[in-house]
Short mmCIF file of C-alpha atoms in Angstrom, two decimals:
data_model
loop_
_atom_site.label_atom_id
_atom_site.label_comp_id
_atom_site.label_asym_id
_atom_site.label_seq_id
_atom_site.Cartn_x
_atom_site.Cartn_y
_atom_site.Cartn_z
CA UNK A 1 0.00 0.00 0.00
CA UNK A 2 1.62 3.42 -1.17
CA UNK A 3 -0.52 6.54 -0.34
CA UNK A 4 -0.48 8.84 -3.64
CA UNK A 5 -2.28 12.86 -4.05
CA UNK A 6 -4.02 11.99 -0.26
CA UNK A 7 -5.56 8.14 -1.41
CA UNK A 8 -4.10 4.47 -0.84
CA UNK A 9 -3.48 2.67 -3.60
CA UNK A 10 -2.70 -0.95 -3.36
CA UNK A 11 -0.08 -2.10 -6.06
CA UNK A 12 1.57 -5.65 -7.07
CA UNK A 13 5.64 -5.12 -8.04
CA UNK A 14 7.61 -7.03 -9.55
CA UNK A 15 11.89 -6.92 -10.52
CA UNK A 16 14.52 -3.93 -10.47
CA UNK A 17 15.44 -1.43 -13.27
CA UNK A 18 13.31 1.23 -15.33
CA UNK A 19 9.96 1.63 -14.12
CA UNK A 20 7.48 0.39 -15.91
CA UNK A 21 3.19 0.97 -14.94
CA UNK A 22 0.49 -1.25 -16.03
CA UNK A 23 -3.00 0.51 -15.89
CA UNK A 24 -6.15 -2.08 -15.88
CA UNK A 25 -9.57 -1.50 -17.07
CA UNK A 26 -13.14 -2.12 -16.42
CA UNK A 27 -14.12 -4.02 -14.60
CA UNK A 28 -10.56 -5.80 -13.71
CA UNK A 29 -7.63 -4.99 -11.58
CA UNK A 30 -4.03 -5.14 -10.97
CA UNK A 31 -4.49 -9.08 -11.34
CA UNK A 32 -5.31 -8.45 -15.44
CA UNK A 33 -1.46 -8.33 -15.89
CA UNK A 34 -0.76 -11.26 -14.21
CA UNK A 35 1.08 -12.96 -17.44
CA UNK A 36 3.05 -9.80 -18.26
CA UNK A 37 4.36 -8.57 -14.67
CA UNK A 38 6.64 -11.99 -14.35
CA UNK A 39 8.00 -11.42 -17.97
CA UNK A 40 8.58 -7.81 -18.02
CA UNK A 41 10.25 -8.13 -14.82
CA UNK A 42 12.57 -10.42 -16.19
CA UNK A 43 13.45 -8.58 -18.54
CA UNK A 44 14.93 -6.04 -16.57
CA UNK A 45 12.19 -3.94 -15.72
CA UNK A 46 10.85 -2.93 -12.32
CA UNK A 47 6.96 -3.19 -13.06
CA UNK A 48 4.16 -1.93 -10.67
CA UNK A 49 0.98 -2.57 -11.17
CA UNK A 50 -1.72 -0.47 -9.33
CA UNK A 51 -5.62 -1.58 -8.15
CA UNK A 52 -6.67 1.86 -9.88
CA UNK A 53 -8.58 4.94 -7.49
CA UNK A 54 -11.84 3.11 -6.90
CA UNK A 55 -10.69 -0.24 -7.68
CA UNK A 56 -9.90 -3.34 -5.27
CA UNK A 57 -7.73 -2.53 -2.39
CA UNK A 58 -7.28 1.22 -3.31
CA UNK A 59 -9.14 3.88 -1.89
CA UNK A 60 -12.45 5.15 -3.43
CA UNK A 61 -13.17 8.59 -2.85
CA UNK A 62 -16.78 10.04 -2.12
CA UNK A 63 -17.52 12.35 -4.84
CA UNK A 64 -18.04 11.70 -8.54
CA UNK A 65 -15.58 14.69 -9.37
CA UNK A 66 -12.77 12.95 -7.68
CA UNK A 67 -12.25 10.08 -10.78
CA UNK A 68 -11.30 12.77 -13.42
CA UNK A 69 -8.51 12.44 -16.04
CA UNK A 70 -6.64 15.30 -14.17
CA UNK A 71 -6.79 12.92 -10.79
CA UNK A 72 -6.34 9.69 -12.73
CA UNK A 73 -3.22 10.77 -14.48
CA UNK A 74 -2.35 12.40 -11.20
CA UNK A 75 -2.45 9.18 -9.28
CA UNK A 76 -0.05 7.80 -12.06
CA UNK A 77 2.49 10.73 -11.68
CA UNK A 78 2.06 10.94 -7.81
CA UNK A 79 3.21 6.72 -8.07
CA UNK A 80 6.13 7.51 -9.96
CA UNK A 81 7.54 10.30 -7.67
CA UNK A 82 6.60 7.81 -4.23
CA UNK A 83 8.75 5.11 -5.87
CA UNK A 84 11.37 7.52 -6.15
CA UNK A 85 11.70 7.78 -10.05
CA UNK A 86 12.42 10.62 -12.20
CA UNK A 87 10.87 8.89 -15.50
CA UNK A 88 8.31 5.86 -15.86
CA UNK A 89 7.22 3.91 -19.20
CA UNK A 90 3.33 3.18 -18.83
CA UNK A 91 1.06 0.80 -20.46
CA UNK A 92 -2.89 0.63 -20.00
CA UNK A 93 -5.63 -1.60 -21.49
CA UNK A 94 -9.47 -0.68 -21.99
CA UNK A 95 -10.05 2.37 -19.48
CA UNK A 96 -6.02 2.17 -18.34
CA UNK A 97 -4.89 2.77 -21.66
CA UNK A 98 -6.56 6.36 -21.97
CA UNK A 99 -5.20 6.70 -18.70
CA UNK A 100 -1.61 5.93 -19.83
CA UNK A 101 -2.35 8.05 -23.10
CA UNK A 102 -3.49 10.45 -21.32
CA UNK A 103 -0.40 10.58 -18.80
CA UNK A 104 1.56 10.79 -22.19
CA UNK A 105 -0.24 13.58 -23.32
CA UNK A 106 -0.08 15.74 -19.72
CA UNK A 107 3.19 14.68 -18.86
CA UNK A 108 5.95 14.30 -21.74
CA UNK A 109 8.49 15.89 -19.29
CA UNK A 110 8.12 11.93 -17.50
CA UNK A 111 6.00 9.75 -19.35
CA UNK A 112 9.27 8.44 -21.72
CA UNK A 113 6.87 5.93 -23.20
CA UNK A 114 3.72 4.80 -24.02
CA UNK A 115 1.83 1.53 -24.75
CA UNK A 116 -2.13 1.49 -24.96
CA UNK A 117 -4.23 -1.57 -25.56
CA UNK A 118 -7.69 -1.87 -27.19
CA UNK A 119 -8.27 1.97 -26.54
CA UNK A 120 -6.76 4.43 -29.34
CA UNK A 121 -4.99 7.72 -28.22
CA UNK A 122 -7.86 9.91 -29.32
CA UNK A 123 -11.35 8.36 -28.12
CA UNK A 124 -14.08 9.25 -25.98
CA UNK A 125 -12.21 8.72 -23.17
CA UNK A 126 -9.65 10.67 -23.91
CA UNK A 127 -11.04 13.20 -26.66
CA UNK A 128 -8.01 15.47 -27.89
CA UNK A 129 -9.78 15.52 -31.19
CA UNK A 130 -12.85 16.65 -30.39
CA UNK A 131 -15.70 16.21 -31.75
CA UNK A 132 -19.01 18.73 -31.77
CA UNK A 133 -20.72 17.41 -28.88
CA UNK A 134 -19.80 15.45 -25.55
CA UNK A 135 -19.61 12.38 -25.74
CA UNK A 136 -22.12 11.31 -23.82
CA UNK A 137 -24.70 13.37 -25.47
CA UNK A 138 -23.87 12.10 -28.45
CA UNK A 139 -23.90 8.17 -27.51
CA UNK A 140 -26.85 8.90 -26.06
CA UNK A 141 -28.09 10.78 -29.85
CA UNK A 142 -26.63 8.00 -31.97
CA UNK A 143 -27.17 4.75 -30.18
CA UNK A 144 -30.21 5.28 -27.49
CA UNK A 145 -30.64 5.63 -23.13
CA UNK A 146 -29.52 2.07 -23.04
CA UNK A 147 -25.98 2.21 -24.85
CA UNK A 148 -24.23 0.88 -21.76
CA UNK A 149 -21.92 4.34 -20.88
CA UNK A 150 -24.89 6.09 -21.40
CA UNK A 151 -26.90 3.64 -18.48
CA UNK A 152 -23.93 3.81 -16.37
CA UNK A 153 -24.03 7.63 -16.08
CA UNK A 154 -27.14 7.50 -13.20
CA UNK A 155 -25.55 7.06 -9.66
CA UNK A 156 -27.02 4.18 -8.33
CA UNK A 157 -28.73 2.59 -10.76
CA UNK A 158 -25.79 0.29 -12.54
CA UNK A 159 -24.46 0.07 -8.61
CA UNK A 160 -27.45 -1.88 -7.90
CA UNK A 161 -27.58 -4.27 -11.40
CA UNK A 162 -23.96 -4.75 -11.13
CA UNK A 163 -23.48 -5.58 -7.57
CA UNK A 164 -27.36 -7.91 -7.19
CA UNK A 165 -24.96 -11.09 -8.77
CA UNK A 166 -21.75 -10.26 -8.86
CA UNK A 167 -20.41 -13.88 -10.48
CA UNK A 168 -23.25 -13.31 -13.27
CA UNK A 169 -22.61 -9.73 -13.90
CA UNK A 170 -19.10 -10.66 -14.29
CA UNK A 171 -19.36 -13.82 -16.39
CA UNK A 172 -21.62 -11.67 -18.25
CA UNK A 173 -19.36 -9.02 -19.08
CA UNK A 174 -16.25 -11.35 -19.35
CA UNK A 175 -18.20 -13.65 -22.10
CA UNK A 176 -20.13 -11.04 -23.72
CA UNK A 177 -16.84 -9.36 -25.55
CA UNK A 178 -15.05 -12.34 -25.84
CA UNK A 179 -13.23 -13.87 -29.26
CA UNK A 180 -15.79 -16.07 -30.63
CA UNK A 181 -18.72 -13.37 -29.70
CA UNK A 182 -17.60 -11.21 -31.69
CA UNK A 183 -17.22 -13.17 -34.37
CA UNK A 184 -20.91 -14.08 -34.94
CA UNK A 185 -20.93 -17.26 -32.90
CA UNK A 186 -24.09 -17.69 -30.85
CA UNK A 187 -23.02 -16.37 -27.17
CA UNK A 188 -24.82 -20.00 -26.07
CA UNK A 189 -22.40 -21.63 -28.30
CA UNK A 190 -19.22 -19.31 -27.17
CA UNK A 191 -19.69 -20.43 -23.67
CA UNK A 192 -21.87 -23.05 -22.25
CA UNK A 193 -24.70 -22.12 -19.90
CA UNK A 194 -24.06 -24.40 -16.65
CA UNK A 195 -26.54 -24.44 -13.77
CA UNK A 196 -28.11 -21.59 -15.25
CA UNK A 197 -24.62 -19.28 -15.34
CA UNK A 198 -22.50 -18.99 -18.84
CA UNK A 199 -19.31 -20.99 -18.28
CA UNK A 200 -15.99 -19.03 -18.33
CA UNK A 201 -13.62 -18.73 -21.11
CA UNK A 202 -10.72 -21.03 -22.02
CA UNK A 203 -8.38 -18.17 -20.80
CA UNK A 204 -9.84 -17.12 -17.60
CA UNK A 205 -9.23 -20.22 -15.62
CA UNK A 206 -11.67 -20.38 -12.39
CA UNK A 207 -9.24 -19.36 -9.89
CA UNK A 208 -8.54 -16.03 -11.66
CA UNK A 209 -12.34 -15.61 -12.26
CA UNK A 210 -12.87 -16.03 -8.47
CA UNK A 211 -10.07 -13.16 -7.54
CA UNK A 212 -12.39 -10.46 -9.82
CA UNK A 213 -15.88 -12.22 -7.91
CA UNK A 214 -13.65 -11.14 -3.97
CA UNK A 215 -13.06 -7.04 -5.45
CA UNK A 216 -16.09 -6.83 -6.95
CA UNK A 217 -18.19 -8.20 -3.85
CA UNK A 218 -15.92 -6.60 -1.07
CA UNK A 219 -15.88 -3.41 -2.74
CA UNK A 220 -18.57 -2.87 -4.98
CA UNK A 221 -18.76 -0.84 -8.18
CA UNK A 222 -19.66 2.65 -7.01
CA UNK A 223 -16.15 3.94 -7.63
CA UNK A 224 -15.30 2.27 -11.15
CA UNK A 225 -18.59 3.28 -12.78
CA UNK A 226 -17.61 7.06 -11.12
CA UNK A 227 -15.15 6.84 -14.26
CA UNK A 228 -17.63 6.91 -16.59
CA UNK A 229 -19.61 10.00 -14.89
CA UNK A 230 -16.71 11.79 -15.98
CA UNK A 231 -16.63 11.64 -19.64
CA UNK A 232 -18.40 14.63 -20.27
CA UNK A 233 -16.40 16.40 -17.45
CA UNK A 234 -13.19 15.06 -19.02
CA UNK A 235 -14.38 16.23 -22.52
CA UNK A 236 -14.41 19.89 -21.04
CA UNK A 237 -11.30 19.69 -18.89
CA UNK A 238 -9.17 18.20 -22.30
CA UNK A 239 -10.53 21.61 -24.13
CA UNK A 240 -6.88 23.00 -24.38
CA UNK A 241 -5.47 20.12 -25.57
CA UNK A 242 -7.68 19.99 -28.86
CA UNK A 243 -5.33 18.82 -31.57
CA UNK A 244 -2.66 18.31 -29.63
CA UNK A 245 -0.50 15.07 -30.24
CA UNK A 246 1.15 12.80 -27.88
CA UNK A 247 4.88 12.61 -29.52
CA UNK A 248 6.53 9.26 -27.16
CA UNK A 249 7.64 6.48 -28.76
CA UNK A 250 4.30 4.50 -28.29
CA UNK A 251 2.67 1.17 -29.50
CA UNK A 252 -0.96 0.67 -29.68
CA UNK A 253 -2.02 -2.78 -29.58
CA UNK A 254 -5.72 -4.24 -30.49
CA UNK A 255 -7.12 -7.44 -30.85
CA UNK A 256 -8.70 -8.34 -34.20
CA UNK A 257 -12.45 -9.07 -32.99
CA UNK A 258 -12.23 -5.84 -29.94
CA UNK A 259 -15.63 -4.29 -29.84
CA UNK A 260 -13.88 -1.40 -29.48
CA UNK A 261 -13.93 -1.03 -33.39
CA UNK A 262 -17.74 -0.48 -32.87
CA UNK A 263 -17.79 2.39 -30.21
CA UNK A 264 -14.34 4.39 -31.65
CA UNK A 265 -12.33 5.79 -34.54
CA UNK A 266 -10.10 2.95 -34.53
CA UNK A 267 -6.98 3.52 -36.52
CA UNK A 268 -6.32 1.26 -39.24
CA UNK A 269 -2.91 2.13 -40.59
CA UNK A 270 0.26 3.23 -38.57
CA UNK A 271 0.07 6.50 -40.81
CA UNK A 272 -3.94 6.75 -38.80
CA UNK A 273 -2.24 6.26 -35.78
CA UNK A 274 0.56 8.73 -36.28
CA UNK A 275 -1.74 11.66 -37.09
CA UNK A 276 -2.17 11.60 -32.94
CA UNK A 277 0.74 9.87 -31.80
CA UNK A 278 3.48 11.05 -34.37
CA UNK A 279 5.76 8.73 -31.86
CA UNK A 280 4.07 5.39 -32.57
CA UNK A 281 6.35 2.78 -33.61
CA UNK A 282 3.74 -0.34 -34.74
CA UNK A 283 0.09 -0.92 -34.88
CA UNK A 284 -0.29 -4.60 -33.76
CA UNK A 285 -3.60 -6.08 -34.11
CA UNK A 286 -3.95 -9.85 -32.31
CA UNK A 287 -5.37 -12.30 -34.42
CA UNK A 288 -7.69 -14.48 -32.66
CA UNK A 289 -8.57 -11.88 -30.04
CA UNK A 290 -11.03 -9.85 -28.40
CA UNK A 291 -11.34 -6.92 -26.15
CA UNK A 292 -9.52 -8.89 -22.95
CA UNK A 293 -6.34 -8.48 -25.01
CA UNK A 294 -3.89 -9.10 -22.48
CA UNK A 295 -5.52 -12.00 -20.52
CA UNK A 296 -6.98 -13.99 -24.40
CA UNK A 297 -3.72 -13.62 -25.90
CA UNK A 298 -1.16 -13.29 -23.77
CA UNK A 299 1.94 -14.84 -24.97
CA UNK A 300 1.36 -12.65 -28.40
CA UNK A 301 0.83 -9.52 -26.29
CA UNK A 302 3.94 -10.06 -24.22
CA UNK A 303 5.91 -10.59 -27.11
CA UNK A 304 4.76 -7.19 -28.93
CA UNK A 305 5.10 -5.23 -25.41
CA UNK A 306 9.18 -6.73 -24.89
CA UNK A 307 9.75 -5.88 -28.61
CA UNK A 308 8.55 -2.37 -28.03
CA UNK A 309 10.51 -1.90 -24.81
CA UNK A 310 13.84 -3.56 -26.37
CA UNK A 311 12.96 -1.16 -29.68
CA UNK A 312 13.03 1.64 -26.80
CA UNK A 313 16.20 1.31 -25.36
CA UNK A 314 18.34 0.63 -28.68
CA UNK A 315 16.69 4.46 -29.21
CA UNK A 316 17.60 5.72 -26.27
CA UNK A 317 21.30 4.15 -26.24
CA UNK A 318 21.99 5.71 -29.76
CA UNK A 319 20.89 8.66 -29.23
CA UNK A 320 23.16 8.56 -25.92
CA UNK A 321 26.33 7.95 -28.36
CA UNK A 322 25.15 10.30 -30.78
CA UNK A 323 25.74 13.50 -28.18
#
């Protein structure tokens, strides 16, 4: 437990050397990097892992206002100056990548590098190119009052759904935007109903499954749905950073089936990708993959990350011999 800007925050760390943060998204936790922490480390990284404000172990303050991007991004800073670092690499998938995009974007004087999976730079989580209305007015326009960030915006109200059956609610969520889903395949066919609950996926063993039913039921989902009640707020905040461009070496990394393709402006091409993150290095899309991209494919997504990072340092060291 580290306290960071006036919160605990409950991390998992792993190895010595350059500091590297992995951001989680919804609904998950520090445990959704639980392939990459033991291989990054290895690799001569010192990799922390935070239970994100409002998340598992970590604190979860009171008031919707408290789970901006400012105070996101500044729990991310405030971690890297209480582990004593001058400079930290950061990676984030779903809602921890426009956190980790968005710590690239505030803070280029630290933030040396930047990985984000499933989520793009620019979305509507992290609008820098923005677009006429919020973005939860406009979800709301295009796809109706039960789009799911539009449901989640009433306090209270997804609290309650979420948190009556936690397991199904999770299984649910877990199944629903997994590979063969998305794909066409009947979700009855994708995973097999069992005593009346859909059976997990190949890669979320039980035991794993069980550690996301504990959070969940100990600590409810007041504070991770709090995220989403920001958008709009966010949208407003991110008003002087219109067209700006996050200029890191980065790597944005999707799988092939992500739903994420539905909701944002997905880039297809490096070239897309570069028009907001003129630092990008690759596009890697996983075959075979979904939006759980680290947990369905992990041995692909570990490779990609340790390419990126050794890619990194060759940079660094000849640009060290060049002056």
């Amino acid at each position: 437990m580290v306290v960071v800007n006036g919160i605990d925050l409950h991390i998992a760390e792993c190895g010595d050397g350059p500091l590297v943060v992995l951001l989680h998204g919804f609904p998950e936790a520090w445990h959704s990097w639980r392939h990459q922490i033991p291989a990054l480390a290895a690799a001569g990284y010192h990799v922390v892992a935070p239970d994100l404000r409002g998340y598992g172990r970590s604190a979860a303050p009171e008031r919707i206002e408290e789970f901006t991007i400012f105070d996101l991004v500044g729990d991310v800073i405030g971690l890297v100056d209480v582990l004593g670092y001058g400079e930290v690499i950061v990676m984030g998938h779903d809602w921890g990548a426009a956190v980790a995009w968005g710590s690239a974007l505030l803070r280029p004087d630290l933030v040396r590098a930047v990985v984000g999976l499933s989520v793009p730079p620019n979305s509507s989580l992290l609008p820098i190119r923005r677009l006429e209305l919020p973005p939860i007015e406009q979800y709301r326009r295009d796809r109706g009052d039960y789009f799911y960030m539009v449901m989640f915006q009433e306090p209270g109200m997804a609290e309650q759904f979420l948190g009556v059956d936690v397991d199904a609610g999770l299984r649910a969520t877990f199944v629903s935007a997994s590979t063969r889903a998305q794909v066409g395949t009947d979700l009855t066919d994708d995973a097999e109903i069992t005593d009346g609950a859909f059976a997990l996926p190949d890669w979320l063993p039980a035991d794993d499954f069980a550690r996301y039913v504990e959070t969940f039921t100990d600590n409810g989902f007041r504070g991770p749905l709090n995220w989403y009640r920001n958008i709009d707020r966010n949208w407003r905040l991110l008003a002087p950073w219109d067209g700006a461009t996050i200029d890191q070496p980065s790597l944005y990394v999707v799988g092939e089936y992500d739903n994420v393709h539905e909701f944002f402006e997905v880039p297809k091409t490096l070239d897309e990708l570069r028009s907001v993150a003129p630092g990008a290095r690759d596009l890697v899309v996983i075959p075979d993959c979904s939006h759980w991209t680290q947990q369905e494919q992990p041995e692909a997504v570990t490779s990609a990350l340790l390419a990126f990072l050794s890619g990194v340092e060759q940079e660094i060291t000849i640009n060290k011999e060049k002056s």
